[in-house]
mmCIF file of C-alpha atoms in Angstrom:
data_model
loop_
_atom_site.group_PDB
_atom_site.id
_atom_site.type_symbol
_atom_site.label_atom_id
_atom_site.label_comp_id
_atom_site.label_asym_id
_atom_site.label_seq_id
_atom_site.Cartn_x
_atom_site.Cartn_y
_atom_site.Cartn_z
ATOM 1 C CA UNK V 29 -20.823 -14.601 39.279
ATOM 2 C CA UNK V 30 -23.469 -12.297 40.094
ATOM 3 C CA UNK V 31 -23.303 -10.268 43.373
ATOM 4 C CA UNK V 32 -26.379 -11.280 45.845
ATOM 5 C CA UNK V 33 -26.849 -12.814 49.061
ATOM 6 C CA UNK V 34 -26.552 -16.416 49.088
ATOM 7 C CA UNK V 35 -27.093 -17.045 52.826
ATOM 8 C CA UNK V 36 -30.681 -18.346 53.667
ATOM 9 C CA UNK V 37 -30.781 -17.053 57.195
ATOM 10 C CA UNK V 38 -29.172 -13.433 56.388
ATOM 11 C CA UNK V 39 -31.798 -13.319 53.638
ATOM 12 C CA UNK V 40 -34.639 -14.191 56.198
ATOM 13 C CA UNK V 41 -32.807 -11.446 58.614
ATOM 14 C CA UNK V 42 -33.023 -8.856 55.991
ATOM 15 C CA UNK V 43 -36.357 -9.468 54.886
ATOM 16 C CA UNK V 44 -38.006 -9.296 58.284
ATOM 17 C CA UNK V 45 -35.964 -6.205 59.207
ATOM 18 C CA UNK V 46 -37.513 -4.545 56.094
ATOM 19 C CA UNK V 47 -40.920 -5.710 56.885
ATOM 20 C CA UNK V 48 -40.676 -4.477 60.253
ATOM 21 C CA UNK V 49 -39.472 -1.284 59.235
ATOM 22 C CA UNK V 50 -42.237 -0.897 56.517
ATOM 23 C CA UNK V 51 -45.221 -2.346 57.815
ATOM 24 C CA UNK V 52 -47.746 -0.950 60.577
ATOM 25 C CA UNK V 53 -47.175 -3.858 63.009
ATOM 26 C CA UNK V 54 -47.912 -1.555 65.902
ATOM 27 C CA UNK V 55 -51.825 -1.861 65.452
ATOM 28 C CA UNK V 56 -51.403 -5.776 65.367
ATOM 29 C CA UNK V 57 -51.944 -7.677 68.632
ATOM 30 C CA UNK V 58 -48.720 -9.469 70.033
ATOM 31 C CA UNK V 59 -50.166 -12.923 69.379
ATOM 32 C CA UNK V 60 -50.483 -11.943 65.737
ATOM 33 C CA UNK V 61 -47.350 -10.060 65.067
ATOM 34 C CA UNK V 62 -45.607 -13.478 63.518
ATOM 35 C CA UNK V 63 -48.292 -14.015 61.524
ATOM 36 C CA UNK V 64 -48.681 -10.562 59.998
ATOM 37 C CA UNK V 65 -44.710 -10.496 59.263
ATOM 38 C CA UNK V 66 -45.195 -14.078 57.689
ATOM 39 C CA UNK V 67 -48.107 -12.930 55.637
ATOM 40 C CA UNK V 68 -46.188 -9.926 54.296
ATOM 41 C CA UNK V 69 -43.138 -12.083 53.635
ATOM 42 C CA UNK V 70 -45.134 -14.328 51.473
ATOM 43 C CA UNK V 71 -46.621 -11.884 49.168
ATOM 44 C CA UNK V 72 -44.021 -8.911 49.370
ATOM 45 C CA UNK V 73 -46.746 -6.123 50.444
ATOM 46 C CA UNK V 74 -46.099 -4.791 53.812
ATOM 47 C CA UNK V 75 -49.546 -2.879 53.695
ATOM 48 C CA UNK V 76 -51.540 -6.004 53.085
ATOM 49 C CA UNK V 77 -51.925 -6.463 56.918
ATOM 50 C CA UNK V 78 -53.873 -3.133 56.942
ATOM 51 C CA UNK V 79 -56.657 -5.743 55.674
ATOM 52 C CA UNK V 80 -56.130 -8.121 58.736
ATOM 53 C CA UNK V 81 -59.057 -8.957 60.736
ATOM 54 C CA UNK V 82 -59.240 -10.953 63.634
ATOM 55 C CA UNK V 83 -60.806 -11.896 66.898
ATOM 56 C CA UNK V 84 -59.077 -11.366 70.159
ATOM 57 C CA UNK V 85 -56.568 -13.952 71.236
ATOM 58 C CA UNK V 86 -56.887 -15.765 67.989
ATOM 59 C CA UNK V 87 -53.109 -16.156 67.449
ATOM 60 C CA UNK V 88 -53.004 -17.808 70.978
ATOM 61 C CA UNK V 89 -55.801 -20.117 70.125
ATOM 62 C CA UNK V 90 -54.000 -21.342 67.112
ATOM 63 C CA UNK V 91 -50.934 -21.931 68.950
ATOM 64 C CA UNK V 92 -52.741 -23.751 71.690
ATOM 65 C CA UNK V 93 -54.573 -25.837 69.353
ATOM 66 C CA UNK V 94 -51.229 -26.840 67.621
ATOM 67 C CA UNK V 95 -49.603 -27.765 70.781
ATOM 68 C CA UNK V 96 -52.407 -29.849 71.589
ATOM 69 C CA UNK V 97 -52.077 -31.712 68.610
ATOM 70 C CA UNK V 98 -54.683 -30.443 66.574
ATOM 71 C CA UNK V 99 -55.133 -31.414 62.779
ATOM 72 C CA UNK V 100 -54.519 -28.696 60.324
ATOM 73 C CA UNK V 101 -57.530 -29.024 57.723
ATOM 74 C CA UNK V 102 -56.641 -27.525 54.381
ATOM 75 C CA UNK V 103 -59.088 -26.497 51.416
ATOM 76 C CA UNK V 104 -56.095 -27.032 48.783
ATOM 77 C CA UNK V 105 -53.510 -29.250 48.108
ATOM 78 C CA UNK V 106 -51.164 -26.382 47.546
ATOM 79 C CA UNK V 107 -51.919 -24.893 51.003
ATOM 80 C CA UNK V 108 -51.263 -28.426 52.502
ATOM 81 C CA UNK V 109 -47.839 -28.378 50.611
ATOM 82 C CA UNK V 110 -46.728 -24.900 51.916
ATOM 83 C CA UNK V 111 -47.039 -26.068 55.601
ATOM 84 C CA UNK V 112 -43.577 -26.566 57.079
ATOM 85 C CA UNK V 113 -43.985 -29.726 58.933
ATOM 86 C CA UNK V 114 -40.752 -29.284 60.783
ATOM 87 C CA UNK V 115 -42.475 -26.200 62.545
ATOM 88 C CA UNK V 116 -45.631 -28.052 63.914
ATOM 89 C CA UNK V 117 -45.270 -28.669 67.531
ATOM 90 C CA UNK V 118 -46.883 -31.952 67.720
ATOM 91 C CA UNK V 119 -46.359 -33.834 64.545
ATOM 92 C CA UNK V 120 -49.982 -32.244 63.738
ATOM 93 C CA UNK V 121 -51.713 -33.978 60.717
ATOM 94 C CA UNK V 122 -52.017 -31.959 57.644
ATOM 95 C CA UNK V 123 -54.970 -32.879 55.928
ATOM 96 C CA UNK V 124 -57.011 -32.114 52.493
ATOM 97 C CA UNK V 125 -59.945 -33.848 51.642
ATOM 98 C CA UNK V 126 -60.097 -32.162 48.130
ATOM 99 C CA UNK V 127 -58.755 -35.547 46.233
ATOM 100 C CA UNK V 128 -61.154 -38.084 48.108
ATOM 101 C CA UNK V 129 -63.080 -39.885 45.511
ATOM 102 C CA UNK V 130 -66.486 -39.055 47.535
ATOM 103 C CA UNK V 131 -65.704 -35.581 46.541
ATOM 104 C CA UNK V 132 -67.424 -35.158 43.117
ATOM 105 C CA UNK V 133 -70.698 -37.026 44.096
ATOM 106 C CA UNK V 134 -70.770 -34.993 47.354
ATOM 107 C CA UNK V 135 -70.662 -31.842 45.202
ATOM 108 C CA UNK V 136 -73.502 -32.692 43.078
ATOM 109 C CA UNK V 137 -75.503 -33.902 46.245
ATOM 110 C CA UNK V 138 -75.152 -30.559 48.005
ATOM 111 C CA UNK V 139 -75.187 -28.402 44.915
ATOM 112 C CA UNK V 140 -71.929 -26.528 45.709
ATOM 113 C CA UNK V 141 -68.312 -26.735 44.316
ATOM 114 C CA UNK V 142 -66.016 -29.555 45.092
ATOM 115 C CA UNK V 143 -63.847 -27.584 47.420
ATOM 116 C CA UNK V 144 -66.888 -26.758 49.478
ATOM 117 C CA UNK V 145 -68.180 -30.350 49.286
ATOM 118 C CA UNK V 146 -64.674 -31.539 50.512
ATOM 119 C CA UNK V 147 -65.374 -29.908 53.866
ATOM 120 C CA UNK V 148 -68.115 -32.324 54.683
ATOM 121 C CA UNK V 149 -65.505 -35.071 55.089
ATOM 122 C CA UNK V 150 -63.730 -32.654 57.554
ATOM 123 C CA UNK V 151 -66.545 -33.375 60.251
ATOM 124 C CA UNK V 152 -64.784 -36.439 62.135
ATOM 125 C CA UNK V 153 -61.869 -34.018 62.669
ATOM 126 C CA UNK V 154 -63.370 -30.579 63.039
ATOM 127 C CA UNK V 155 -63.601 -30.165 66.628
ATOM 128 C CA UNK V 156 -60.560 -28.291 67.980
ATOM 129 C CA UNK V 157 -59.086 -28.364 64.544
ATOM 130 C CA UNK V 158 -57.040 -25.548 63.006
ATOM 131 C CA UNK V 159 -59.031 -24.804 59.811
ATOM 132 C CA UNK V 160 -57.331 -23.010 56.777
ATOM 133 C CA UNK V 161 -59.037 -21.746 53.655
ATOM 134 C CA UNK V 162 -56.683 -20.520 51.306
ATOM 135 C CA UNK V 163 -58.665 -20.534 47.855
ATOM 136 C CA UNK V 164 -62.304 -21.062 47.344
ATOM 137 C CA UNK V 165 -64.821 -18.611 49.027
ATOM 138 C CA UNK V 166 -67.422 -21.321 48.468
ATOM 139 C CA UNK V 167 -65.675 -23.327 50.984
ATOM 140 C CA UNK V 168 -65.670 -20.661 53.753
ATOM 141 C CA UNK V 169 -69.248 -19.791 53.023
ATOM 142 C CA UNK V 170 -69.984 -23.335 53.389
ATOM 143 C CA UNK V 171 -67.883 -23.802 56.700
ATOM 144 C CA UNK V 172 -69.975 -21.083 57.990
ATOM 145 C CA UNK V 173 -73.323 -22.975 57.019
ATOM 146 C CA UNK V 174 -72.103 -26.011 58.584
ATOM 147 C CA UNK V 175 -71.399 -24.228 61.795
ATOM 148 C CA UNK V 176 -75.140 -22.674 61.524
ATOM 149 C CA UNK V 177 -76.456 -26.372 61.218
ATOM 150 C CA UNK V 178 -74.451 -27.522 64.245
ATOM 151 C CA UNK V 179 -71.226 -28.974 63.121
ATOM 152 C CA UNK V 180 -68.373 -29.215 65.684
ATOM 153 C CA UNK V 181 -66.337 -26.063 66.156
ATOM 154 C CA UNK V 182 -62.724 -25.712 65.057
ATOM 155 C CA UNK V 183 -60.145 -23.817 67.400
ATOM 156 C CA UNK V 184 -59.460 -21.275 64.718
ATOM 157 C CA UNK V 185 -60.581 -20.487 61.098
ATOM 158 C CA UNK V 186 -57.984 -18.684 58.994
ATOM 159 C CA UNK V 187 -59.854 -17.316 56.194
ATOM 160 C CA UNK V 188 -57.536 -16.250 53.039
ATOM 161 C CA UNK V 189 -59.885 -16.930 50.008
ATOM 162 C CA UNK V 190 -58.722 -14.990 47.129
ATOM 163 C CA UNK V 191 -60.375 -13.473 44.045
ATOM 164 C CA UNK V 192 -63.253 -11.599 42.248
ATOM 165 C CA UNK V 193 -66.411 -13.480 42.923
ATOM 166 C CA UNK V 194 -67.291 -14.209 46.743
ATOM 167 C CA UNK V 195 -63.849 -13.715 48.282
ATOM 168 C CA UNK V 196 -64.703 -10.181 49.752
ATOM 169 C CA UNK V 197 -68.147 -11.524 50.797
ATOM 170 C CA UNK V 198 -66.933 -14.629 52.488
ATOM 171 C CA UNK V 199 -64.458 -13.101 54.463
ATOM 172 C CA UNK V 200 -66.888 -10.174 55.365
ATOM 173 C CA UNK V 201 -69.256 -12.906 56.704
ATOM 174 C CA UNK V 202 -66.623 -14.450 58.783
ATOM 175 C CA UNK V 203 -65.407 -11.175 60.194
ATOM 176 C CA UNK V 204 -69.067 -10.179 61.124
ATOM 177 C CA UNK V 205 -70.120 -13.333 62.716
ATOM 178 C CA UNK V 206 -67.554 -16.096 63.018
ATOM 179 C CA UNK V 207 -70.309 -18.146 64.900
ATOM 180 C CA UNK V 208 -68.170 -17.991 67.959
ATOM 181 C CA UNK V 209 -65.013 -19.215 66.611
ATOM 182 C CA UNK V 210 -61.789 -17.499 66.900
ATOM 183 C CA UNK V 211 -60.541 -16.248 63.543
ATOM 184 C CA UNK V 212 -58.092 -14.642 61.308
ATOM 185 C CA UNK V 213 -58.996 -13.054 57.960
ATOM 186 C CA UNK V 214 -57.733 -10.744 55.221
ATOM 187 C CA UNK V 215 -60.611 -8.429 53.993
ATOM 188 C CA UNK V 216 -60.726 -7.744 50.343
ATOM 189 C CA UNK V 217 -59.941 -9.813 47.362
ATOM 190 C CA UNK V 218 -56.375 -10.763 48.047
ATOM 191 C CA UNK V 219 -55.402 -14.010 49.936
ATOM 192 C CA UNK V 220 -54.188 -17.396 48.451
ATOM 193 C CA UNK V 221 -52.663 -20.476 49.613
ATOM 194 C CA UNK V 222 -48.909 -18.605 49.950
ATOM 195 C CA UNK V 223 -50.468 -16.301 52.629
ATOM 196 C CA UNK V 224 -52.680 -19.044 54.295
ATOM 197 C CA UNK V 225 -49.708 -21.216 54.493
ATOM 198 C CA UNK V 226 -47.687 -18.611 55.850
ATOM 199 C CA UNK V 227 -50.412 -17.892 58.641
ATOM 200 C CA UNK V 228 -50.301 -21.427 59.722
ATOM 201 C CA UNK V 229 -46.384 -21.606 59.697
ATOM 202 C CA UNK V 230 -46.492 -18.429 61.890
ATOM 203 C CA UNK V 231 -48.517 -20.505 64.544
ATOM 204 C CA UNK V 232 -45.960 -23.307 64.633
ATOM 205 C CA UNK V 233 -42.720 -23.415 66.172
ATOM 206 C CA UNK V 234 -39.699 -20.756 65.903
ATOM 207 C CA UNK V 235 -41.490 -17.435 65.896
ATOM 208 C CA UNK V 236 -41.747 -15.349 69.044
ATOM 209 C CA UNK K 2 -78.514 -21.017 53.754
ATOM 210 C CA UNK K 3 -76.085 -18.004 52.963
ATOM 211 C CA UNK K 4 -76.871 -16.463 49.587
ATOM 212 C CA UNK K 5 -73.801 -16.995 47.360
ATOM 213 C CA UNK K 6 -72.893 -18.496 43.828
ATOM 214 C CA UNK K 7 -72.153 -22.291 44.237
ATOM 215 C CA UNK K 8 -71.405 -23.227 40.542
ATOM 216 C CA UNK K 9 -67.667 -23.220 39.916
ATOM 217 C CA UNK K 10 -68.200 -22.653 36.310
ATOM 218 C CA UNK K 11 -70.306 -19.839 36.714
ATOM 219 C CA UNK K 12 -67.619 -18.528 39.413
ATOM 220 C CA UNK K 13 -64.779 -18.933 36.744
ATOM 221 C CA UNK K 14 -66.878 -16.897 34.264
ATOM 222 C CA UNK K 15 -67.878 -14.270 36.228
ATOM 223 C CA UNK K 16 -64.255 -13.747 37.613
ATOM 224 C CA UNK K 17 -62.897 -13.629 34.189
ATOM 225 C CA UNK K 18 -65.051 -11.048 33.028
ATOM 226 C CA UNK K 19 -64.505 -8.826 36.083
ATOM 227 C CA UNK K 20 -60.635 -9.254 35.335
ATOM 228 C CA UNK K 21 -61.022 -8.456 31.671
ATOM 229 C CA UNK K 22 -63.073 -5.282 32.701
ATOM 230 C CA UNK K 23 -60.575 -4.047 35.258
ATOM 231 C CA UNK K 24 -57.128 -5.193 33.629
ATOM 232 C CA UNK K 25 -55.209 -3.400 31.056
ATOM 233 C CA UNK K 26 -54.919 -6.255 28.683
ATOM 234 C CA UNK K 27 -54.687 -4.483 25.695
ATOM 235 C CA UNK K 28 -50.934 -3.889 26.533
ATOM 236 C CA UNK K 29 -50.596 -7.784 26.588
ATOM 237 C CA UNK K 30 -49.553 -9.560 23.644
ATOM 238 C CA UNK K 31 -51.887 -12.153 22.389
ATOM 239 C CA UNK K 32 -50.017 -15.228 23.443
ATOM 240 C CA UNK K 33 -49.750 -13.997 27.082
ATOM 241 C CA UNK K 34 -53.211 -12.842 27.492
ATOM 242 C CA UNK K 35 -54.273 -16.231 29.116
ATOM 243 C CA UNK K 36 -51.401 -16.021 31.363
ATOM 244 C CA UNK K 37 -51.951 -12.423 32.389
ATOM 245 C CA UNK K 38 -55.684 -13.149 33.091
ATOM 246 C CA UNK K 39 -54.793 -16.316 35.156
ATOM 247 C CA UNK K 40 -51.946 -14.456 37.192
ATOM 248 C CA UNK K 41 -54.758 -11.914 38.217
ATOM 249 C CA UNK K 42 -57.102 -14.627 39.198
ATOM 250 C CA UNK K 43 -54.697 -16.340 41.512
ATOM 251 C CA UNK K 44 -53.697 -12.969 43.423
ATOM 252 C CA UNK K 45 -57.018 -10.950 43.145
ATOM 253 C CA UNK K 46 -55.106 -7.782 41.740
ATOM 254 C CA UNK K 47 -55.994 -6.839 38.227
ATOM 255 C CA UNK K 48 -53.123 -4.035 38.079
ATOM 256 C CA UNK K 49 -50.442 -6.587 38.791
ATOM 257 C CA UNK K 50 -49.864 -7.344 35.235
ATOM 258 C CA UNK K 51 -48.957 -3.881 34.747
ATOM 259 C CA UNK K 52 -45.441 -5.521 36.043
ATOM 260 C CA UNK K 53 -45.187 -8.190 33.723
ATOM 261 C CA UNK K 54 -42.229 -8.287 31.513
ATOM 262 C CA UNK K 55 -41.455 -10.717 28.709
ATOM 263 C CA UNK K 56 -39.706 -11.383 25.773
ATOM 264 C CA UNK K 57 -41.577 -11.598 22.414
ATOM 265 C CA UNK K 58 -43.222 -14.916 21.974
ATOM 266 C CA UNK K 59 -42.707 -16.252 25.310
ATOM 267 C CA UNK K 60 -46.268 -17.536 25.680
ATOM 268 C CA UNK K 61 -45.974 -19.479 22.403
ATOM 269 C CA UNK K 62 -42.368 -20.837 23.306
ATOM 270 C CA UNK K 63 -44.093 -22.022 26.813
ATOM 271 C CA UNK K 64 -46.895 -23.685 24.851
ATOM 272 C CA UNK K 65 -44.778 -25.481 22.241
ATOM 273 C CA UNK K 66 -42.679 -26.822 24.798
ATOM 274 C CA UNK K 67 -45.343 -28.314 26.667
ATOM 275 C CA UNK K 68 -46.895 -29.943 23.485
ATOM 276 C CA UNK K 69 -43.361 -31.143 22.849
ATOM 277 C CA UNK K 70 -43.294 -32.953 26.095
ATOM 278 C CA UNK K 71 -41.168 -30.627 28.051
ATOM 279 C CA UNK K 72 -40.598 -31.374 31.741
ATOM 280 C CA UNK K 73 -41.864 -28.491 34.074
ATOM 281 C CA UNK K 74 -38.939 -27.780 36.652
ATOM 282 C CA UNK K 75 -40.321 -26.257 39.753
ATOM 283 C CA UNK K 76 -38.371 -24.493 42.572
ATOM 284 C CA UNK K 77 -40.730 -25.263 45.411
ATOM 285 C CA UNK K 78 -42.864 -28.229 45.994
ATOM 286 C CA UNK K 79 -46.079 -25.938 46.658
ATOM 287 C CA UNK K 80 -45.634 -24.577 43.217
ATOM 288 C CA UNK K 81 -45.482 -28.086 41.714
ATOM 289 C CA UNK K 82 -48.725 -29.051 43.771
ATOM 290 C CA UNK K 83 -50.571 -26.110 42.196
ATOM 291 C CA UNK K 84 -50.010 -27.271 38.605
ATOM 292 C CA UNK K 85 -53.304 -28.667 37.184
ATOM 293 C CA UNK K 86 -52.071 -32.134 35.617
ATOM 294 C CA UNK K 87 -55.403 -32.316 33.595
ATOM 295 C CA UNK K 88 -54.247 -29.144 31.901
ATOM 296 C CA UNK K 89 -50.870 -30.469 30.631
ATOM 297 C CA UNK K 90 -50.747 -31.486 26.996
ATOM 298 C CA UNK K 91 -48.633 -34.458 27.061
ATOM 299 C CA UNK K 92 -48.605 -35.643 30.508
ATOM 300 C CA UNK K 93 -45.514 -33.354 31.153
ATOM 301 C CA UNK K 94 -43.381 -34.627 34.144
ATOM 302 C CA UNK K 95 -43.443 -32.113 37.087
ATOM 303 C CA UNK K 96 -40.467 -32.106 38.968
ATOM 304 C CA UNK K 97 -39.169 -30.567 42.315
ATOM 305 C CA UNK K 98 -35.916 -31.407 43.308
ATOM 306 C CA UNK K 99 -35.858 -29.524 46.565
ATOM 307 C CA UNK K 100 -36.188 -32.366 48.856
ATOM 308 C CA UNK K 101 -33.570 -34.490 47.084
ATOM 309 C CA UNK K 102 -31.120 -35.893 49.715
ATOM 310 C CA UNK K 103 -28.114 -34.526 47.954
ATOM 311 C CA UNK K 104 -29.290 -31.064 48.360
ATOM 312 C CA UNK K 105 -27.919 -30.057 51.613
ATOM 313 C CA UNK K 106 -24.648 -30.893 50.878
ATOM 314 C CA UNK K 107 -24.578 -29.304 47.387
ATOM 315 C CA UNK K 108 -25.806 -26.147 49.061
ATOM 316 C CA UNK K 109 -22.926 -26.212 51.439
ATOM 317 C CA UNK K 110 -20.270 -26.957 48.588
ATOM 318 C CA UNK K 111 -21.585 -24.173 46.242
ATOM 319 C CA UNK K 112 -22.256 -21.525 48.925
ATOM 320 C CA UNK K 113 -25.731 -20.952 48.450
ATOM 321 C CA UNK K 114 -29.410 -21.537 49.416
ATOM 322 C CA UNK K 115 -31.059 -25.088 49.145
ATOM 323 C CA UNK K 116 -33.257 -23.823 46.825
ATOM 324 C CA UNK K 117 -30.555 -22.799 44.651
ATOM 325 C CA UNK K 118 -28.674 -25.807 44.974
ATOM 326 C CA UNK K 119 -31.567 -27.662 44.066
ATOM 327 C CA UNK K 120 -31.410 -26.543 40.543
ATOM 328 C CA UNK K 121 -27.941 -28.184 39.924
ATOM 329 C CA UNK K 122 -29.808 -31.342 40.035
ATOM 330 C CA UNK K 123 -32.013 -29.868 37.100
ATOM 331 C CA UNK K 124 -29.111 -30.107 34.606
ATOM 332 C CA UNK K 125 -30.027 -33.453 32.813
ATOM 333 C CA UNK K 126 -33.583 -31.958 32.199
ATOM 334 C CA UNK K 127 -32.900 -28.434 31.397
ATOM 335 C CA UNK K 128 -32.593 -28.465 27.550
ATOM 336 C CA UNK K 129 -35.986 -27.549 26.309
ATOM 337 C CA UNK K 130 -37.610 -27.618 29.625
ATOM 338 C CA UNK K 131 -40.299 -25.062 31.057
ATOM 339 C CA UNK K 132 -38.629 -23.570 34.077
ATOM 340 C CA UNK K 133 -40.759 -22.001 36.930
ATOM 341 C CA UNK K 134 -38.889 -19.926 39.599
ATOM 342 C CA UNK K 135 -41.713 -19.172 42.327
ATOM 343 C CA UNK K 136 -40.171 -18.307 45.671
ATOM 344 C CA UNK K 137 -36.448 -17.957 46.109
ATOM 345 C CA UNK K 138 -34.511 -15.226 44.289
ATOM 346 C CA UNK K 139 -31.300 -17.088 44.948
ATOM 347 C CA UNK K 140 -32.953 -19.693 42.504
ATOM 348 C CA UNK K 141 -33.341 -17.303 39.743
ATOM 349 C CA UNK K 142 -29.948 -15.810 40.417
ATOM 350 C CA UNK K 143 -28.290 -19.056 40.283
ATOM 351 C CA UNK K 144 -30.162 -20.115 37.018
ATOM 352 C CA UNK K 145 -28.778 -17.102 35.311
ATOM 353 C CA UNK K 146 -25.256 -18.121 36.711
ATOM 354 C CA UNK K 147 -25.738 -21.872 35.347
ATOM 355 C CA UNK K 148 -26.697 -20.522 31.971
ATOM 356 C CA UNK K 149 -23.556 -18.015 31.885
ATOM 357 C CA UNK K 150 -21.527 -20.999 32.416
ATOM 358 C CA UNK K 151 -22.628 -22.902 29.784
ATOM 359 C CA UNK K 152 -25.809 -24.770 31.236
ATOM 360 C CA UNK K 153 -28.459 -26.362 28.736
ATOM 361 C CA UNK K 154 -31.099 -23.900 27.677
ATOM 362 C CA UNK K 155 -34.606 -24.393 28.912
ATOM 363 C CA UNK K 156 -37.466 -23.310 26.312
ATOM 364 C CA UNK K 157 -38.937 -20.660 28.629
ATOM 365 C CA UNK K 158 -38.217 -19.361 32.170
ATOM 366 C CA UNK K 159 -41.119 -18.005 34.329
ATOM 367 C CA UNK K 160 -39.524 -16.015 36.822
ATOM 368 C CA UNK K 161 -42.071 -15.126 39.980
ATOM 369 C CA UNK K 162 -39.668 -14.816 43.003
ATOM 370 C CA UNK K 163 -41.375 -12.733 45.794
ATOM 371 C CA UNK K 164 -40.210 -10.948 48.811
ATOM 372 C CA UNK K 165 -37.812 -8.192 49.983
ATOM 373 C CA UNK K 166 -34.337 -9.287 49.452
ATOM 374 C CA UNK K 167 -33.448 -10.121 45.901
ATOM 375 C CA UNK K 168 -36.589 -10.625 44.206
ATOM 376 C CA UNK K 169 -36.638 -7.380 42.521
ATOM 377 C CA UNK K 170 -32.937 -7.490 41.636
ATOM 378 C CA UNK K 171 -33.083 -11.029 40.246
ATOM 379 C CA UNK K 172 -36.192 -10.452 38.274
ATOM 380 C CA UNK K 173 -34.607 -6.958 36.886
ATOM 381 C CA UNK K 174 -31.277 -9.207 36.002
ATOM 382 C CA UNK K 175 -33.612 -11.753 34.116
ATOM 383 C CA UNK K 176 -35.684 -9.082 32.185
ATOM 384 C CA UNK K 177 -32.247 -7.079 31.407
ATOM 385 C CA UNK K 178 -30.578 -10.059 29.752
ATOM 386 C CA UNK K 179 -32.356 -13.535 29.830
ATOM 387 C CA UNK K 180 -29.075 -15.225 28.082
ATOM 388 C CA UNK K 181 -31.131 -15.641 24.944
ATOM 389 C CA UNK K 182 -33.842 -17.677 26.502
ATOM 390 C CA UNK K 183 -37.708 -16.727 26.302
ATOM 391 C CA UNK K 184 -38.884 -15.400 29.753
ATOM 392 C CA UNK K 185 -42.045 -14.084 31.501
ATOM 393 C CA UNK K 186 -41.230 -12.204 35.001
ATOM 394 C CA UNK K 187 -43.164 -9.786 37.423
ATOM 395 C CA UNK K 188 -41.014 -6.860 38.202
ATOM 396 C CA UNK K 189 -41.246 -5.747 41.720
ATOM 397 C CA UNK K 190 -41.605 -7.614 45.077
ATOM 398 C CA UNK K 191 -44.749 -9.491 44.062
ATOM 399 C CA UNK K 192 -44.775 -13.082 42.884
ATOM 400 C CA UNK K 193 -44.934 -16.420 44.812
ATOM 401 C CA UNK K 194 -46.196 -19.928 44.151
ATOM 402 C CA UNK K 195 -49.778 -19.269 43.410
ATOM 403 C CA UNK K 196 -48.999 -16.834 40.646
ATOM 404 C CA UNK K 197 -46.352 -19.066 39.217
ATOM 405 C CA UNK K 198 -48.612 -22.125 39.097
ATOM 406 C CA UNK K 199 -51.261 -19.852 37.483
ATOM 407 C CA UNK K 200 -48.721 -18.718 34.660
ATOM 408 C CA UNK K 201 -47.743 -22.581 34.180
ATOM 409 C CA UNK K 202 -51.583 -23.494 33.961
ATOM 410 C CA UNK K 203 -52.308 -20.669 31.330
ATOM 411 C CA UNK K 204 -49.697 -22.421 28.933
ATOM 412 C CA UNK K 205 -51.673 -25.706 29.131
ATOM 413 C CA UNK K 206 -54.681 -26.808 27.736
ATOM 414 C CA UNK K 207 -57.967 -25.023 27.762
ATOM 415 C CA UNK K 208 -57.080 -21.526 27.598
ATOM 416 C CA UNK K 209 -57.339 -19.246 24.276
#
């Protein structure tokens, strides 16, 4: 037998203790501390939260929305899979429209990626929703365009697209002008479905 | 309208060009170059592949296994969700046993996490399989213990657990002695389902 810790609760306890010892959490508002810890836990990089940007009260806005039963609108199936249903306070619907058969035609019609086009199908549920973008910068850009054109306002935008083309710029655009919507984002190239799922999970039950 | 690139193919092209310009790919064997590029693409960090460790021929072993119809055994549902089915050359089954109703009892019986216990249900499909560990260090440790106890050998182990307790150590244990099984792993704390899914996807169709 190899010598390692086999108790899941003890692994969590030690992990969170290491994160709290290494990360600069004192700069993070109280209502985003659990989110910061879980995002670090998902990627193994304590310094990643130095790139966190947010509007005041964003964490509380997300918690309130979930308590009120808000749906969680996800840009990728991987993100939707990573959301721990048992942590959701109101059996909140977790919705990803990317596989909807209408999406390829929609993408051609609006001249954008399928991930961006899939957001068009969010419109009936967008008011008061918790929106999480984990993957495509085009989705975050298109969300801002939809808001500029008068789309209903979500309760919170979690902006975590990742990568080399548009990720930095789309998150910068969100941080500079979130169109009046509360937001949390991660400046720079880093992001992705694991961090976005961790951010959603931190707004659910079980974390202070 | 905001000014950004809306063409998915062009975004991929520019992303991969930036990765090839920034990453130290010349140190990577030819059969793992696509994997290295896709892992970087999934996390936004070109230098992450400096932590890549692997056995000679691991990439080819993974491709051969997929061509031969090998199942892909995943430790997390998020990883399974991230595998692009259209890239798989032989309609390969993608299997995650974590939600099996037998797992909680099994975890109590073997005194390990549920993620580790779920691997016990892989045994009938383990011979020649492509194994991907994206999340729990305990799963990678337990896989090594199963191999030590005579479990059937997979064709390839992709070891990408993430985090602060056991991730470094489990990947070190794999890299030091993979029990004769071809492997690819990422030294250090970084890893996770997005990188593991990218590694699997790189071994499928469509990449050189």
